[in-house]
Coordinates of C-alpha atoms in Angstrom, one line a residue:
Chain A
M277 CA 0.0 0.0 0.0
A278 CA 1.5 3.3 -1.1
K279 CA 1.2 6.5 0.9
V280 CA 0.6 9.7 -1.0
V281 CA 0.5 13.0 0.8
V282 CA -0.8 16.2 -0.8
I283 CA 0.1 19.5 0.8
G284 CA -2.5 22.2 0.0
A285 CA -6.2 22.2 -1.3
G286 CA -6.3 24.9 -3.9
F287 CA -6.8 24.5 -7.5
A288 CA -3.7 22.3 -7.9
G289 CA -4.1 20.3 -4.7
Q290 CA -7.7 19.8 -4.8
T291 CA -7.6 18.6 -8.5
A292 CA -4.8 16.3 -7.7
A293 CA -6.6 14.9 -4.6
L294 CA -9.7 14.0 -6.7
Y295 CA -7.6 12.1 -9.4
L296 CA -5.6 10.4 -6.6
G297 CA -8.7 9.6 -4.6
S298 CA -10.8 8.2 -7.4
A299 CA -7.9 6.1 -8.8
L300 CA -6.2 5.0 -5.5
G301 CA -8.4 5.9 -2.6
K302 CA -9.6 2.3 -1.8
Q303 CA -6.4 0.6 -2.3
H304 CA -3.7 3.1 -1.1
D305 CA -3.4 5.7 1.6
I306 CA -4.0 9.3 0.4
T307 CA -3.7 12.3 2.8
V308 CA -4.4 16.1 2.1
I309 CA -2.9 18.5 4.5
N310 CA -4.5 21.9 4.5
K311 CA -4.6 24.7 7.0
Y312 CA -8.2 25.4 6.6
D313 CA -11.0 23.0 6.4
V314 CA -12.7 24.5 3.4
F315 CA -11.8 25.0 -0.2
G316 CA -11.9 28.7 -1.4
Y317 CA -12.8 29.5 -5.0
T318 CA -10.2 32.4 -5.5
P319 CA -11.3 33.8 -8.8
S320 CA -14.7 34.9 -7.3
W321 CA -13.1 36.8 -4.2
V322 CA -13.1 39.8 -6.7
W323 CA -16.8 39.7 -6.4
V324 CA -16.6 39.4 -2.7
G325 CA -14.4 42.3 -2.6
V326 CA -17.0 44.6 -4.2
G327 CA -19.9 43.1 -2.1
Q328 CA -21.5 41.3 -5.2
M329 CA -21.1 37.8 -3.8
N330 CA -21.8 36.3 -0.5
P331 CA -18.4 34.8 0.8
E332 CA -20.1 31.5 1.6
K333 CA -20.8 31.0 -2.1
T334 CA -17.0 30.7 -2.7
T335 CA -16.3 27.9 -0.3
F336 CA -17.2 24.3 0.5
K337 CA -16.1 21.9 3.3
L338 CA -13.3 19.6 2.4
K339 CA -13.9 16.6 4.7
P340 CA -17.2 15.4 3.1
V341 CA -15.5 15.4 -0.4
Y342 CA -12.6 13.6 0.9
D343 CA -14.7 11.0 2.8
K344 CA -16.4 10.2 -0.6
F345 CA -13.1 9.7 -2.3
H346 CA -11.5 7.7 0.6
I347 CA -9.0 10.5 1.3
N348 CA -7.7 11.2 4.7
F349 CA -7.7 14.9 5.7
L350 CA -5.2 16.4 8.2
Q351 CA -6.0 20.1 9.0
G352 CA -2.7 21.8 9.8
T353 CA 0.2 23.6 8.5
A354 CA 3.2 21.7 7.1
T355 CA 6.3 23.1 8.5
A356 CA 9.3 20.9 7.6
I357 CA 9.9 18.0 5.1
Y358 CA 12.3 15.2 5.9
T359 CA 13.1 14.0 2.4
D360 CA 15.0 10.8 3.3
D361 CA 12.9 9.7 6.1
Q362 CA 9.8 10.6 4.0
Y363 CA 7.5 12.4 6.2
V364 CA 6.0 15.9 6.5
L365 CA 5.9 17.7 9.9
V366 CA 2.5 19.2 10.5
E367 CA 1.4 21.7 13.2
R368 CA -2.3 20.7 13.8
S369 CA -4.9 23.4 13.4
D370 CA -6.7 22.1 16.4
G371 CA -3.9 22.7 18.8
G372 CA -2.9 19.1 19.0
G373 CA 0.7 19.8 18.4
E374 CA 3.0 18.4 15.8
E375 CA 2.2 15.3 13.9
K376 CA 4.2 13.3 11.3
A377 CA 2.6 12.5 7.9
A378 CA 4.6 9.7 6.3
Y379 CA 4.7 9.6 2.5
D380 CA 6.0 7.5 -0.5
Y381 CA 5.0 10.1 -2.8
L382 CA 4.7 13.8 -1.9
L383 CA 2.9 16.6 -3.9
I384 CA 3.6 20.1 -2.8
A385 CA 0.6 22.3 -4.0
T386 CA 0.4 25.0 -1.2
G387 CA -0.3 28.0 -3.5
A388 CA 1.2 31.3 -2.7
K389 CA 2.7 32.7 0.6
L390 CA 1.6 36.3 0.4
N391 CA 4.7 38.3 1.2
F392 CA 3.2 41.5 2.5
A393 CA 6.4 42.0 4.6
G394 CA 8.3 42.4 1.3
T395 CA 6.9 45.9 0.8
P396 CA 6.8 48.0 4.1
G397 CA 3.3 49.2 4.9
L398 CA 1.7 46.8 2.5
G399 CA -1.3 44.5 3.7
P400 CA -4.5 44.7 5.6
R401 CA -3.0 43.6 9.0
D402 CA 0.2 45.4 9.5
G403 CA 0.0 47.9 6.7
Y404 CA -2.4 50.4 5.0
T405 CA -3.6 48.6 1.8
S406 CA -6.3 46.1 1.0
S407 CA -6.0 42.7 -0.6
I408 CA -8.3 40.1 -2.4
C409 CA -5.8 37.4 -2.1
S410 CA -7.6 35.5 0.7
L411 CA -11.2 35.2 1.6
P412 CA -10.8 37.1 5.1
H413 CA -8.8 39.7 3.1
A414 CA -11.6 40.0 0.5
I415 CA -14.3 40.4 3.2
D416 CA -12.2 43.1 4.9
T417 CA -11.6 44.9 1.6
R418 CA -15.2 45.0 0.8
D419 CA -15.9 46.7 4.1
R420 CA -13.2 49.2 3.6
L421 CA -14.4 49.8 0.1
F422 CA -17.9 50.5 1.4
E423 CA -16.5 53.0 4.0
T424 CA -14.9 54.8 1.0
I425 CA -18.2 54.7 -0.9
A426 CA -20.0 56.1 2.2
R427 CA -17.7 59.1 2.0
M428 CA -18.4 59.6 -1.7
E429 CA -22.2 59.5 -0.7
K430 CA -21.4 62.5 1.6
G431 CA -19.9 64.3 -1.3
E432 CA -16.2 63.6 -0.7
R433 CA -14.1 62.8 -3.8
Q434 CA -12.0 59.7 -3.4
K435 CA -9.0 58.4 -5.1
I436 CA -8.9 54.7 -5.7
V437 CA -5.6 53.0 -6.7
V438 CA -5.5 49.3 -7.6
G439 CA -2.6 47.3 -9.0
T440 CA 0.7 45.4 -7.8
G441 CA 2.3 46.2 -4.5
H442 CA 5.8 44.8 -5.1
P443 CA 8.1 45.2 -8.1
D444 CA 8.2 41.4 -8.7
A445 CA 4.5 40.9 -8.2
T446 CA 2.2 38.7 -10.4
C447 CA -1.5 38.0 -10.7
Q448 CA -2.2 41.4 -12.6
G449 CA -5.4 39.9 -14.0
A450 CA -7.1 39.7 -10.6
A451 CA -6.2 43.5 -9.8
F452 CA -7.5 44.4 -13.3
E453 CA -10.9 42.6 -12.5
Y454 CA -11.0 44.4 -9.4
I455 CA -10.6 48.0 -10.7
T456 CA -13.0 47.3 -13.4
N457 CA -15.7 45.9 -11.0
I458 CA -15.2 49.0 -8.9
H459 CA -15.9 51.2 -11.8
K460 CA -19.0 49.2 -12.6
L461 CA -20.2 49.3 -8.8
L462 CA -19.7 53.0 -8.7
E463 CA -21.4 53.5 -12.0
K464 CA -24.4 51.6 -10.7
R465 CA -24.6 53.6 -7.5
G466 CA -24.4 57.0 -9.5
L467 CA -21.0 57.7 -7.8
R468 CA -18.6 57.3 -10.6
D469 CA -17.9 61.1 -10.9
K470 CA -16.9 61.1 -7.2
A471 CA -13.9 58.9 -7.7
D472 CA -10.6 58.9 -9.4
L473 CA -9.6 55.5 -10.5
L474 CA -5.8 54.7 -11.1
W475 CA -4.2 51.4 -12.2
L476 CA -0.7 51.2 -10.9
S477 CA 1.5 48.2 -12.1
N478 CA 4.9 46.7 -12.6
E479 CA 4.0 45.5 -15.9
R480 CA 6.2 46.6 -19.0
A481 CA 3.0 47.6 -20.8
L482 CA -0.6 47.5 -20.2
G483 CA -2.1 44.0 -20.8
D484 CA 1.3 42.3 -20.2
F485 CA -0.3 40.2 -17.3
G486 CA 3.1 38.4 -16.8
V487 CA 2.8 36.6 -20.1
R488 CA 4.5 39.1 -22.3
G489 CA 1.0 40.4 -23.5
L490 CA -1.1 39.0 -26.4
H491 CA -1.4 39.7 -30.1
I492 CA -4.7 38.7 -31.8
K493 CA -6.0 38.9 -35.2
K494 CA -9.4 40.7 -35.6
K495 CA -10.8 41.2 -39.0
G496 CA -7.4 40.7 -40.7
Q497 CA -5.8 43.3 -38.2
V498 CA -3.3 42.5 -35.3
M499 CA -4.5 43.9 -32.1
T500 CA -2.3 43.8 -29.0
S501 CA -3.5 43.3 -25.3
D502 CA -2.0 46.7 -24.6
N503 CA -4.4 48.3 -27.1
F504 CA -7.2 46.3 -25.8
I505 CA -6.6 47.3 -22.1
R506 CA -6.0 50.9 -23.1
S507 CA -9.4 51.1 -24.9
V508 CA -11.1 49.5 -21.8
F509 CA -9.5 52.0 -19.4
D510 CA -10.2 54.8 -21.8
L511 CA -13.9 53.7 -21.9
Y512 CA -14.0 53.4 -18.2
D513 CA -12.2 56.6 -17.5
I514 CA -9.4 54.7 -15.6
D515 CA -6.0 56.4 -15.4
W516 CA -3.0 54.1 -15.6
Q517 CA 0.7 53.9 -14.8
V518 CA 2.8 51.0 -15.7
Q519 CA 6.6 50.1 -15.2
K520 CA 6.2 51.1 -11.5
G521 CA 7.7 49.0 -8.6
V522 CA 6.1 49.8 -5.3
R523 CA 8.6 50.2 -2.5
E524 CA 6.8 51.3 0.4
V525 CA 3.4 52.4 1.5
E526 CA 2.3 54.9 4.3
P527 CA -1.1 56.1 5.2
G528 CA -2.5 57.7 2.0
K529 CA 0.9 57.5 0.1
I530 CA 2.4 54.8 -2.2
Y531 CA 6.1 55.2 -2.9
W532 CA 7.5 53.6 -6.0
E533 CA 10.4 53.5 -8.4
D534 CA 10.1 53.3 -12.2
Y535 CA 11.9 51.7 -14.9
E536 CA 14.3 54.7 -15.4
G537 CA 15.1 54.7 -11.7
A538 CA 13.1 57.9 -10.8
E539 CA 11.2 57.8 -7.5
G540 CA 7.8 59.0 -6.9
E541 CA 4.7 58.9 -4.8
T542 CA 0.9 58.4 -5.4
D543 CA -1.8 59.5 -3.1
F544 CA -4.6 57.4 -2.3
D545 CA -7.8 57.1 -0.1
F546 CA -8.4 53.4 -0.9
T547 CA -6.1 50.9 -2.4
M548 CA -5.8 47.3 -3.2
L549 CA -2.5 46.1 -4.2
I550 CA -1.3 42.5 -4.9
P551 CA 1.7 41.4 -2.8
Q552 CA 4.6 39.5 -3.9
F553 CA 4.0 35.8 -4.0
L554 CA 6.6 33.4 -2.4
G555 CA 6.8 29.8 -2.3
P556 CA 5.7 27.5 0.7
G557 CA 9.0 28.3 2.7
F558 CA 9.3 24.8 4.2
T559 CA 12.6 23.8 5.8
Y560 CA 13.9 20.6 4.2
Y561 CA 16.1 18.1 6.1
D562 CA 18.1 15.1 4.9
K563 CA 18.8 11.8 6.8
D564 CA 21.5 13.3 9.0
G565 CA 19.2 16.3 9.9
N566 CA 21.0 18.7 7.7
D567 CA 19.1 21.7 6.3
I568 CA 19.0 21.1 2.6
T569 CA 16.4 23.8 1.9
S570 CA 18.8 25.7 -0.6
K571 CA 19.0 22.3 -2.7
M572 CA 15.2 21.7 -2.7
A573 CA 13.9 25.3 -3.3
N574 CA 15.0 28.5 -4.7
K575 CA 15.3 31.8 -2.9
G576 CA 11.7 32.6 -3.0
G577 CA 10.9 29.1 -1.5
F578 CA 9.6 27.6 -4.9
V579 CA 10.2 23.9 -5.2
L580 CA 12.9 23.1 -7.8
V581 CA 11.7 20.7 -10.3
D582 CA 12.6 19.3 -13.7
A583 CA 13.1 22.7 -15.4
I584 CA 16.3 24.0 -16.8
Y585 CA 17.3 26.7 -14.3
G586 CA 19.9 29.4 -14.7
L587 CA 19.5 30.4 -18.5
D588 CA 19.7 34.1 -19.2
W589 CA 16.2 35.6 -20.3
D590 CA 17.1 35.7 -24.0
T591 CA 18.1 32.0 -24.2
L592 CA 15.2 31.0 -22.0
A593 CA 12.8 32.9 -24.5
E594 CA 14.2 30.6 -27.2
T595 CA 14.1 27.4 -25.2
P596 CA 10.5 26.3 -24.4
E597 CA 11.8 22.9 -23.2
A598 CA 13.4 24.8 -20.4
W599 CA 10.0 24.8 -18.8
P600 CA 9.1 21.7 -16.6
A601 CA 7.2 18.8 -18.1
V602 CA 6.4 16.6 -15.1
Y603 CA 7.1 18.9 -12.1
Q604 CA 9.2 16.4 -10.4
N605 CA 12.1 17.3 -8.2
R606 CA 15.5 15.9 -9.6
T607 CA 17.1 14.8 -6.4
Y608 CA 14.0 13.4 -4.7
K609 CA 12.1 11.7 -7.6
N610 CA 9.1 11.1 -5.2
I611 CA 8.4 14.7 -4.7
F612 CA 6.4 16.8 -7.0
A613 CA 5.3 20.5 -7.0
A614 CA 2.2 21.8 -8.7
G615 CA 0.7 25.3 -9.2
I616 CA 2.3 28.3 -7.8
A617 CA 4.4 26.1 -5.6
F618 CA 7.0 25.1 -8.4
A619 CA 9.9 27.2 -9.2
P620 CA 9.6 28.6 -12.8
P621 CA 12.8 28.7 -14.7
G622 CA 12.4 32.5 -15.2
S623 CA 9.8 35.1 -16.1
I624 CA 7.8 35.0 -19.3
S625 CA 7.8 38.7 -19.6
R626 CA 11.2 40.5 -20.3
P627 CA 12.8 41.2 -17.0
H628 CA 13.8 44.7 -16.1
V629 CA 16.3 46.1 -13.6
N630 CA 16.4 50.0 -13.2
P631 CA 19.6 52.0 -12.8
N632 CA 19.2 51.6 -9.0
G633 CA 19.4 47.9 -9.3
L634 CA 15.6 47.3 -8.5
S635 CA 14.2 44.4 -10.5
I636 CA 10.7 45.6 -11.8
T637 CA 9.3 42.3 -13.6
A638 CA 5.9 40.9 -13.7
A639 CA 6.3 37.3 -12.4
P640 CA 4.8 34.4 -14.4
P641 CA 1.2 33.5 -13.4
R642 CA 0.5 29.9 -12.5
T643 CA -3.0 30.1 -11.0
G644 CA -6.4 28.9 -12.0
M645 CA -6.4 26.6 -15.1
I646 CA -2.7 26.3 -15.2
S647 CA -2.6 25.1 -11.6
G648 CA -5.6 22.8 -12.3
I649 CA -3.7 21.3 -15.3
I650 CA -0.4 20.7 -13.4
G651 CA -2.4 19.3 -10.6
R652 CA -3.9 16.7 -12.9
I653 CA -0.5 16.0 -14.6
T654 CA 1.3 15.3 -11.3
A655 CA -1.6 13.3 -9.9
L656 CA -1.7 11.0 -13.0
N657 CA 2.0 10.5 -13.0
I658 CA 2.0 9.5 -9.2
I659 CA -0.8 7.0 -10.2
D660 CA 1.3 5.8 -13.1
L661 CA 4.4 5.4 -10.8
I662 CA 2.4 3.3 -8.2
K663 CA 0.5 1.2 -10.8
R664 CA 3.1 0.9 -13.6
G665 CA 6.4 2.2 -12.3
R666 CA 6.8 4.8 -14.9
M667 CA 5.3 8.2 -15.8
T668 CA 3.3 8.8 -19.0
H669 CA 2.0 12.3 -18.6
A670 CA 3.8 15.6 -19.3
E671 CA 2.8 19.2 -20.1
R672 CA 5.0 22.2 -20.2
M673 CA 3.6 25.6 -19.8
S674 CA 5.0 26.1 -23.3
E675 CA 2.7 23.4 -24.5
M676 CA -0.3 24.3 -22.2
A677 CA -3.5 26.5 -23.2
A678 CA -5.2 28.6 -20.7
A679 CA -8.4 30.6 -20.6
C680 CA -8.9 33.6 -18.4
I681 CA -12.1 35.2 -17.8
A682 CA -11.5 38.8 -16.4
S683 CA -14.8 40.0 -14.9
M684 CA -15.7 43.6 -15.6
G685 CA -19.0 43.8 -13.8
D686 CA -20.8 40.6 -12.5
S687 CA -24.3 41.3 -13.6
L688 CA -25.9 38.7 -16.0
W689 CA -27.9 41.5 -17.6
D690 CA -25.5 44.3 -18.2
G691 CA -22.2 43.0 -16.8
S692 CA -19.0 42.3 -18.9
A693 CA -15.9 40.3 -19.1
A694 CA -12.7 40.0 -21.1
T695 CA -12.4 36.5 -22.3
I696 CA -8.8 35.6 -23.0
V697 CA -7.7 32.4 -24.6
I698 CA -4.0 31.9 -24.8
Y699 CA -2.0 29.1 -26.4
P700 CA 0.7 28.3 -25.4
V701 CA 1.1 30.2 -22.1
V702 CA 4.8 30.4 -22.5
P703 CA 5.7 31.5 -26.1
D704 CA 7.2 28.9 -28.3
P705 CA 9.0 30.6 -31.1
R706 CA 10.1 27.5 -32.8
T707 CA 6.5 26.0 -33.3
Y708 CA 4.9 29.4 -33.8
P709 CA 7.5 31.6 -35.6
N710 CA 5.4 34.8 -35.4
E711 CA 5.9 37.9 -33.5
Q712 CA 4.4 36.5 -30.2
G713 CA 5.5 32.8 -30.5
R714 CA 1.8 31.7 -30.1
D715 CA -0.9 30.1 -32.1
M716 CA -2.7 33.1 -33.7
F717 CA -5.7 30.8 -34.5
V718 CA -6.4 29.7 -31.0
T719 CA -5.1 32.8 -29.0
D720 CA -7.9 35.4 -28.7
M721 CA -9.5 37.9 -26.5
E722 CA -12.8 39.7 -26.6
M723 CA -15.1 41.7 -24.4
G724 CA -18.8 41.6 -23.8
L725 CA -21.8 40.3 -21.9
A726 CA -21.0 36.8 -23.0
G727 CA -17.8 36.9 -20.9
A728 CA -20.0 37.7 -17.7
W729 CA -22.0 34.7 -18.4
M730 CA -18.9 32.6 -18.9
K731 CA -17.5 33.7 -15.6
R732 CA -20.6 32.8 -13.8
M733 CA -20.7 29.4 -15.5
I734 CA -17.1 28.7 -14.8
H735 CA -17.7 29.5 -11.1
S736 CA -20.6 27.0 -11.0
T737 CA -19.0 24.3 -12.9
F738 CA -15.7 24.5 -11.0
M739 CA -17.4 24.4 -7.6
H740 CA -19.2 21.4 -9.0
K741 CA -16.0 19.7 -10.4
L742 CA -13.9 20.4 -7.3
Q743 CA -16.5 18.8 -5.0
G744 CA -16.1 15.7 -7.0
R745 CA -19.7 15.7 -8.1
I746 CA -21.1 13.6 -11.0
G747 CA -19.2 14.2 -14.1
W748 CA -16.3 16.0 -12.5
K749 CA -13.8 14.5 -14.8
F750 CA -15.4 15.9 -17.9
V751 CA -15.0 19.6 -16.8
P752 CA -11.6 20.5 -18.1
E753 CA -9.2 22.0 -15.7
Chain B
M119 CA -2.0 53.8 -29.8
T120 CA -5.5 53.8 -28.0
M121 CA -8.4 52.2 -30.0
K122 CA -11.6 53.8 -29.0
I123 CA -14.4 51.4 -28.4
S124 CA -17.2 52.8 -30.4
E125 CA -20.9 53.1 -29.4
K126 CA -21.7 50.5 -32.2
E127 CA -19.1 48.0 -30.4
Q128 CA -20.6 48.9 -27.1
K129 CA -24.0 47.9 -28.4
Y130 CA -22.7 44.7 -29.9
M131 CA -21.0 43.8 -26.4
N132 CA -24.5 44.1 -24.7
N133 CA -26.8 42.7 -27.3
K134 CA -28.2 39.7 -25.7
I135 CA -28.9 37.8 -28.9
I136 CA -25.4 38.5 -30.4
Q137 CA -23.8 37.7 -26.9
F138 CA -25.6 34.4 -26.6
W139 CA -23.9 33.6 -30.0
R140 CA -20.7 34.6 -28.6
F141 CA -21.3 32.6 -25.5
I142 CA -21.5 29.6 -27.6
V143 CA -18.5 30.5 -29.7
L144 CA -16.4 31.3 -26.7
N145 CA -17.2 27.8 -25.2
L146 CA -16.1 26.2 -28.3
K147 CA -12.8 28.3 -28.4
I148 CA -12.0 27.2 -24.8
L149 CA -12.7 23.6 -25.6
K150 CA -10.7 23.9 -28.7
A151 CA -7.9 25.5 -26.8
V152 CA -8.0 22.7 -24.3
D153 CA -8.0 20.2 -27.2
H154 CA -4.8 21.9 -28.6
S155 CA -3.0 21.2 -25.2
K156 CA -1.5 18.1 -25.1
R157 CA -4.1 16.7 -22.4
S158 CA -1.7 14.0 -21.9

């Protein structure tokens, strides 16, 4: 009987757990370790943050799902991994102390550690900014936004700033959704003229989203995501500033540096800034008790896998096979990492270091569909290894398609969303020798009410899928 | 370069019948993208 441990129950971890449970649950020992006892549907926290969705609609209890799939659930926080002795040290959430979770195969799918401390003054707890990166944050952000709206109702003009709160932040898509949803909310309440909205981002250009932007063909003409987002911001009267790395936040003031090294500040009354994402930050020990963390994870705590690391960006951009295929650690072949937890070989967008030595680079996104696909790949390979002794599944981000529905108003009657289909996520200039290294036939983006319907449909289908309900395998990740 | 979204385009984006058609097309596009992925 093999023991499989999955750390994390987000998109990657939950997808993997369902595949593992359905294939191995009855014969083998599958355990999921997660800090919370609920799954949180991250993409809809944008709507929680503007008060358009009840928080309860974005969660479900994990235990009943795991019972159905013969999966053990250990609620707690993994702190250390003993790679030779093959166990995970877990601090139980119920105050029951530490517990060892033994494994033959380990999948690390923890999602992001939100590094608010990386930017002084950032974050809802110890800082002055809001966040929609966790459910409690989204609820708190909603309340703060409503306080801002109350001031507008009294006639006060308010400045709202949304974007990235660290020079190396990712997940610009979520911030884009948030600012456009705020616009729609204020418009509905007749308060849009009482607010100045500003987009502040570390992207090289608008619409970069950490994937080097997009080029699409519309009616024979090539349109870029830069043009697309500009036209949206123009329509919504949203000001924008890019190539800005936020260094510090004080009450009412954001301090940043730009690509040229110039320093500046931006005032705000309400701000939601995405923090830097870090890896899980476990400590790894070998059989002699030596700390081998530097061999298992990069400086950001992301788990090293079967990627080619250390290439300069120009070489990486020409080497799609540098991206990992099976997400397996090279030293410990029974350890895998999925979703945000794995260490990418570099950024997809061209990095930039300003004259002061500050790196201002949109990090590669590995959330949502990408996380789900990698969760499936790693689970199927673990199943392969247990049943056949060899892996048969592989999918690099340079071979992977992703769809992103960026909500711009949740209403099913007059809402809107930008539907973005991208293939492959990481450009492959060898297979697609065009300007962007992507399949121009598949890669597409458009805006309209249909996107709002898509976004709502995807919320329902994913909540259905990730609870392992009838037909869950037929819903693509 | 900023491409203005014209009033005609805005009407298109909120026309229920057209958008129902786009909803079907977008679903097919996503399924096609998934199919283009290796799905290994």
